XYZ file of C-alpha atoms in Angstrom:
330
model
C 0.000 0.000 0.000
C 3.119 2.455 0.578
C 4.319 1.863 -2.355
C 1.246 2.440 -4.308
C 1.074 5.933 -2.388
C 4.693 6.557 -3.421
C 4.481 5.461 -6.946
C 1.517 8.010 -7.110
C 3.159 11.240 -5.912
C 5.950 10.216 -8.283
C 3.320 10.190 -10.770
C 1.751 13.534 -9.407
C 5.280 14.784 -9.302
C 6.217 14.110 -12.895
C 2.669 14.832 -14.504
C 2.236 18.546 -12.578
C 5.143 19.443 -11.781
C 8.523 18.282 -14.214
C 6.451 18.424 -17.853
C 4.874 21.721 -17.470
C 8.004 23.380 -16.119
C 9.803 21.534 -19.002
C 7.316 22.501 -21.524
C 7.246 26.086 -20.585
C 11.209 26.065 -21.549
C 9.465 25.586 -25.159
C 8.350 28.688 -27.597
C 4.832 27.705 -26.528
C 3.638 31.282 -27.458
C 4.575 31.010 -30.477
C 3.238 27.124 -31.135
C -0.299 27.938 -29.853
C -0.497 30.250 -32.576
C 0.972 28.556 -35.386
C 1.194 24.878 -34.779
C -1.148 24.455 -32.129
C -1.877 20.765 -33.901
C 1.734 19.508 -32.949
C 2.081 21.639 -29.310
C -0.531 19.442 -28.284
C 0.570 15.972 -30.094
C 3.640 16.207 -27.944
C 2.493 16.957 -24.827
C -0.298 13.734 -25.642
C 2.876 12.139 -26.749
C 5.117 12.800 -23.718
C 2.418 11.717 -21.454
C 1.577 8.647 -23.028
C 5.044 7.497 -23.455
C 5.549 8.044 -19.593
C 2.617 5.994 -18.781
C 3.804 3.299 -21.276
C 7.371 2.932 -19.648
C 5.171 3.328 -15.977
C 3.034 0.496 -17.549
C 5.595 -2.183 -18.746
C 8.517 -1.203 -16.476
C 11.266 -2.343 -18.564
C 13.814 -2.907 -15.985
C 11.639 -6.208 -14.518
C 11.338 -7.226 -17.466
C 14.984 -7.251 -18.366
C 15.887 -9.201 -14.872
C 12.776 -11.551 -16.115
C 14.832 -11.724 -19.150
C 11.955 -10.606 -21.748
C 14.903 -9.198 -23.985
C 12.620 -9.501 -27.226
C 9.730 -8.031 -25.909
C 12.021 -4.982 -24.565
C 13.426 -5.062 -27.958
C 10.057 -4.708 -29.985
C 9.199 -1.784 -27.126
C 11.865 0.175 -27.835
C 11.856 -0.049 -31.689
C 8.084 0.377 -31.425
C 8.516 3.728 -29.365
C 11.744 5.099 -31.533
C 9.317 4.515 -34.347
C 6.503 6.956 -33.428
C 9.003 9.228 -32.028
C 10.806 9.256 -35.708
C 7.010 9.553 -37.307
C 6.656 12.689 -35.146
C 9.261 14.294 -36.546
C 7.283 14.198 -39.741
C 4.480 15.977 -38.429
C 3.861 18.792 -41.059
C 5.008 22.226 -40.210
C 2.369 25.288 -41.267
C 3.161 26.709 -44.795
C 4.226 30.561 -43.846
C 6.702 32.702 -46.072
C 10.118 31.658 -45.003
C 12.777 31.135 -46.826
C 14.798 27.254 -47.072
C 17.378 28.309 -44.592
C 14.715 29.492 -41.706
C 12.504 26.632 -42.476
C 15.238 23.959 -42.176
C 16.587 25.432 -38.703
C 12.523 25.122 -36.992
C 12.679 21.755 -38.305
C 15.755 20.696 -36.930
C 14.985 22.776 -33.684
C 11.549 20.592 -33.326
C 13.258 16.965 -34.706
C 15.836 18.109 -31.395
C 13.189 19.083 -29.494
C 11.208 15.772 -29.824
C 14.066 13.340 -29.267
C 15.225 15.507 -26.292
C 11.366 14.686 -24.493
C 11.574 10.991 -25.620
C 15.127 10.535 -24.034
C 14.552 12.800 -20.755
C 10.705 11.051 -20.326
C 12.961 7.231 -21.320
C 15.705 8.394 -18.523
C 13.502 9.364 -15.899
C 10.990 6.503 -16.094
C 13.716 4.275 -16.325
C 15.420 5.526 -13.201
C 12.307 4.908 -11.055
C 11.275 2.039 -12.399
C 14.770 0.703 -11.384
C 14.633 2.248 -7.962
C 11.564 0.794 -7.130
C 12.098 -2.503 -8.427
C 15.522 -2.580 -5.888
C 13.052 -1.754 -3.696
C 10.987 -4.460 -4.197
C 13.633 -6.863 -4.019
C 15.327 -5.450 -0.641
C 11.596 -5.878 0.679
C 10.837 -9.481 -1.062
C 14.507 -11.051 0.519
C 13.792 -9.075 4.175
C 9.767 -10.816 4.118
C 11.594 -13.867 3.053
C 14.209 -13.465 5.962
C 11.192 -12.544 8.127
C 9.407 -16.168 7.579
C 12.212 -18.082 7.878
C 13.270 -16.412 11.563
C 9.345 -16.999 12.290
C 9.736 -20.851 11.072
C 13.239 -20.947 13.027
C 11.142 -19.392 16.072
C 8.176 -21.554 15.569
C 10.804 -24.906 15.508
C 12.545 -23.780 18.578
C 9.621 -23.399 20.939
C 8.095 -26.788 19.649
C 11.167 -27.972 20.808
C 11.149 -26.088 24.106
C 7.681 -27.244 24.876
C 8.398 -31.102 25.192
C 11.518 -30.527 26.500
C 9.663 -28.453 29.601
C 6.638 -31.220 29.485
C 9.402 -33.980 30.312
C 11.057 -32.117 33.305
C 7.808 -31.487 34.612
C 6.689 -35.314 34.508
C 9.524 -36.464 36.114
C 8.820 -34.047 39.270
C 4.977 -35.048 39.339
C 6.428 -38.756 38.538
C 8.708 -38.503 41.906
C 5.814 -37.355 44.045
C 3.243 -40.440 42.987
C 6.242 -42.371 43.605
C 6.859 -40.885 46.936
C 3.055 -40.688 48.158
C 3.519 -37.861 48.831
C 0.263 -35.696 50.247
C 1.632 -32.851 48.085
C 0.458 -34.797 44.738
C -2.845 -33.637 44.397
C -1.772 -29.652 44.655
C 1.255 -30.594 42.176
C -1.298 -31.526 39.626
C -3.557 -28.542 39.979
C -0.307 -26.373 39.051
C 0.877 -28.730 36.644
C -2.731 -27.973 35.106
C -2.505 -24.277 35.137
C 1.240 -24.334 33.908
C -0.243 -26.389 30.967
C -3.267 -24.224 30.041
C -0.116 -21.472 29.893
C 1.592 -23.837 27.560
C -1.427 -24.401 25.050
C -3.141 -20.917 25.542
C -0.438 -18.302 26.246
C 2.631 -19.540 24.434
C 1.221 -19.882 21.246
C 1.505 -16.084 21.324
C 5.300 -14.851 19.896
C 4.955 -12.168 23.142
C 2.980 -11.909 25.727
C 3.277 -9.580 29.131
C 5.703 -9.548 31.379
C 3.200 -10.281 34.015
C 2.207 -13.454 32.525
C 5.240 -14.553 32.153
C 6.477 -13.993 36.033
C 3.432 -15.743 36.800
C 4.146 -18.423 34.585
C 7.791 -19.051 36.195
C 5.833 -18.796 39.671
C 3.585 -21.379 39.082
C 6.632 -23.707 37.924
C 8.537 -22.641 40.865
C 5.704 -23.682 43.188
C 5.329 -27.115 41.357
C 9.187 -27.422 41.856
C 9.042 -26.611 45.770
C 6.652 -29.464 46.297
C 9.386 -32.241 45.864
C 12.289 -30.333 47.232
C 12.984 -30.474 51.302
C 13.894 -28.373 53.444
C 17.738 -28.590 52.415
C 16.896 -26.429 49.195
C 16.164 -22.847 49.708
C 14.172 -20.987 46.740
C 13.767 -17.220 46.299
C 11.936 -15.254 43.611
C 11.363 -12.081 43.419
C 9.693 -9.537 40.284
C 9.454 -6.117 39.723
C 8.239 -3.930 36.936
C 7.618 -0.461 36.167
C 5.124 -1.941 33.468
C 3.507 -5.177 34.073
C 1.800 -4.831 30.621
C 5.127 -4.495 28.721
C 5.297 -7.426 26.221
C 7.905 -9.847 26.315
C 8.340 -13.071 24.317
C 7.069 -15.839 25.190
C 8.943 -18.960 27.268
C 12.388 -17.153 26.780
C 12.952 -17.249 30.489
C 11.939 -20.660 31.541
C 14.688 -22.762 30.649
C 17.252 -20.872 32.905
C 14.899 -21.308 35.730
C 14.813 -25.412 34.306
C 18.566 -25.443 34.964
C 18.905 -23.653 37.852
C 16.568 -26.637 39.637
C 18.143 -29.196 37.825
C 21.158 -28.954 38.656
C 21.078 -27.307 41.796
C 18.675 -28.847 44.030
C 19.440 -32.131 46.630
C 17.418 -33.877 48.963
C 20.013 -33.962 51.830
C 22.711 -31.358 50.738
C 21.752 -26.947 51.916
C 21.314 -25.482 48.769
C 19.579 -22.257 47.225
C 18.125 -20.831 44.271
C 17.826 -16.905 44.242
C 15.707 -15.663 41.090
C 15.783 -12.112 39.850
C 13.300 -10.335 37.271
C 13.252 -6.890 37.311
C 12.008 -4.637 34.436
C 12.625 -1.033 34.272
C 12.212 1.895 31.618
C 12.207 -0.505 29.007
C 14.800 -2.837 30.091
C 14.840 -6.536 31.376
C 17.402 -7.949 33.896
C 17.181 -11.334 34.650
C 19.229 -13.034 36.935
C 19.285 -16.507 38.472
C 22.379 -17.602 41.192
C 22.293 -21.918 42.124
C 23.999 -23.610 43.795
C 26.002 -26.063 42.050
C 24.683 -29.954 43.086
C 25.434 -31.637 39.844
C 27.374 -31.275 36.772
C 25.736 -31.286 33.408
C 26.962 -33.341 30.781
C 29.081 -31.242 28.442
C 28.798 -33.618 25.305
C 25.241 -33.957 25.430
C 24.201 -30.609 26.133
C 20.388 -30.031 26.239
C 18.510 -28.287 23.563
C 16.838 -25.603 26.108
C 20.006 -23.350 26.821
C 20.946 -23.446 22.754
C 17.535 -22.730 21.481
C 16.687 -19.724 24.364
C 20.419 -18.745 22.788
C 19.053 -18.966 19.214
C 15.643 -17.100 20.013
C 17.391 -14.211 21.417
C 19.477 -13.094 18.494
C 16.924 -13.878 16.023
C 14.183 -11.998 18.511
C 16.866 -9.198 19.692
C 19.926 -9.155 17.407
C 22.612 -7.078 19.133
C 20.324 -5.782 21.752
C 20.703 -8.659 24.349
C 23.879 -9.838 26.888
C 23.909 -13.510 28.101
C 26.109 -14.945 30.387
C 26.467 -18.033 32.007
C 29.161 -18.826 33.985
C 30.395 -21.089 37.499
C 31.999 -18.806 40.288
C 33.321 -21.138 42.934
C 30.545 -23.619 43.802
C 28.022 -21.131 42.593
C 26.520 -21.164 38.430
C 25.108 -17.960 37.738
C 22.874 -16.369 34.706
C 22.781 -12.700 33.689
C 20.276 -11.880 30.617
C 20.077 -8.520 29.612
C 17.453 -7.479 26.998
């Protein structure tokens, strides 16, 4: 739609504006009153032979490689414009001399319309069709980061469902009285799964709630030995962010730093201000991950965030003594 509007003022631009001031350069006084016939044949001509180039734009057809058809165009065209030189000049008294320099200053006049109107047209029928292509290859980037975007969260999605089972598959093992309240989470965490996440962003309130809910779930099977702190805070609740991109530190945090007989904590950060997201997560270190097989959470959320954020984000991972701590910056 913008570039219909733009293509139009162009239009307006060269139709109002250009001819007329380049006709005026013309001894249109004098024309009116003796060839009034062939003032007006040129300015039809120069008109039509805008719209024709406007109409056909040449320059997609020559990267659609249509050479013949540009070929017949252009002869076509150079044709009429060679007929119009024949157009026949009023019969006044004038000698050979003065008649032969009006003809050669109107054979120069009508070649000089049909190569500025042939330059012009061609030069925005070239820009635009750049244009075009700079938009086609960025709508075609677009898709594929959506398709990339849509593949990683699948992929999130059953890898969260799995660490979840596992905890709800410990309590029914356990009997533990806390089984019935794990599955009412569980429920609500999977009604976020299903409802919210198939939204690209959604509010930062949703989301704190959504980590809540899974920190709740997580508490159930952990003792007393394992210590877990969240807090949130946001000087917009309603500010959109996307979707499951914080979850998967919070996974880690609890799966590798919880134990059933060994003090431990988990201290989780969120805090959103003028525009800006720090999250932060500290764990204690219980277990080691498996550095060949790393998990596909941490690499996809990695993957998200510079197709979501490229160059506006700062990860960092890293182990400080018997501490592993996370620092996201969006």
């Amino acid at each position: 739609m913008k570039n219909n509007h733009i293509a139009l003022y162009i239009d307006l631009l060269f139709c109002l504006v250009i001819m007329p001031l380049t006709i005026m350069l013309l001894p249109v006084d004098r024309w009116i009153v003796h060839n009034k016939a062939f003032l007006l044949t040129l300015i039809f001509y120069v008109y039509a032979l805008y719209f024709v180039y406007r109409r056909t734009c040449i320059p997609k057809l020559f990267m659609q490689k249509k050479y013949i058809r540009i070929a017949l165009l252009m002869v076509t065209l150079a044709a009429i414009t060679l007929l119009l030189t024949y157009f026949p000049m009023p019969t006044r008294h004038s000698n050979p001399q003065q008649a032969a320099a009006r003809l050669n200053m109107r054979t120069q006049t009508i070649w000089f319309f049909f190569l500025m109107v042939t330059g012009f047209s061609f030069a925005i029928e070239l820009t635009f069709e750049l244009f075009k292509q700079m938009l086609a290859k960025q709508e075609i980037a677009a898709e594929m980061n959506k398709a990339e975007l849509a593949l990683y969260r699948a992929q999130i999605n059953p890898h969260f469902l799995f660490n979840t089972l596992n905890t709800l598959y410990a309590l029914v093992l356990s009997g533990s009285d806390k089984t019935e309240s794990a599955f009412v989470k569980f429920s609500g965490i999977l009604k976020y799964m299903y409802v919210q996440a198939r939204s690209e962003y959604i509010t930062i309130e949703q989301e704190i709630e959504y980590i809540r809910q899974y920190t709740d779930l997580q508490k159930l099977r952990l003792n007393k030995h394992t210590i877990v702190r969240l807090t949130a805070m946001a000087d917009n609740w309603q500010t959109l962010v996307p979707s499951m991109i914080l979850i998967t530190f919070v996974e880690n945090a609890f799966k590798y730093g919880t134990s059933a007989d060994t003090n431990c904590d988990i201290n989780i950060n969120i805090n959103l201000k003028n525009g800006c997201l720090n999250f932060n997560t500290v764990n204690s270190v219980i277990r080691q991950g498996n550095s060949a097989h790393k998990g596909i959470g941490l690499s996809n959320c990695r993957k998200r965030l510079e197709l979501l954020y490229p160059g506006r984000y700062e990860l960092e991972t890293k182990q400080q003594d018997n501490k592993y701590v996370t620092k996201l910056k969006i």
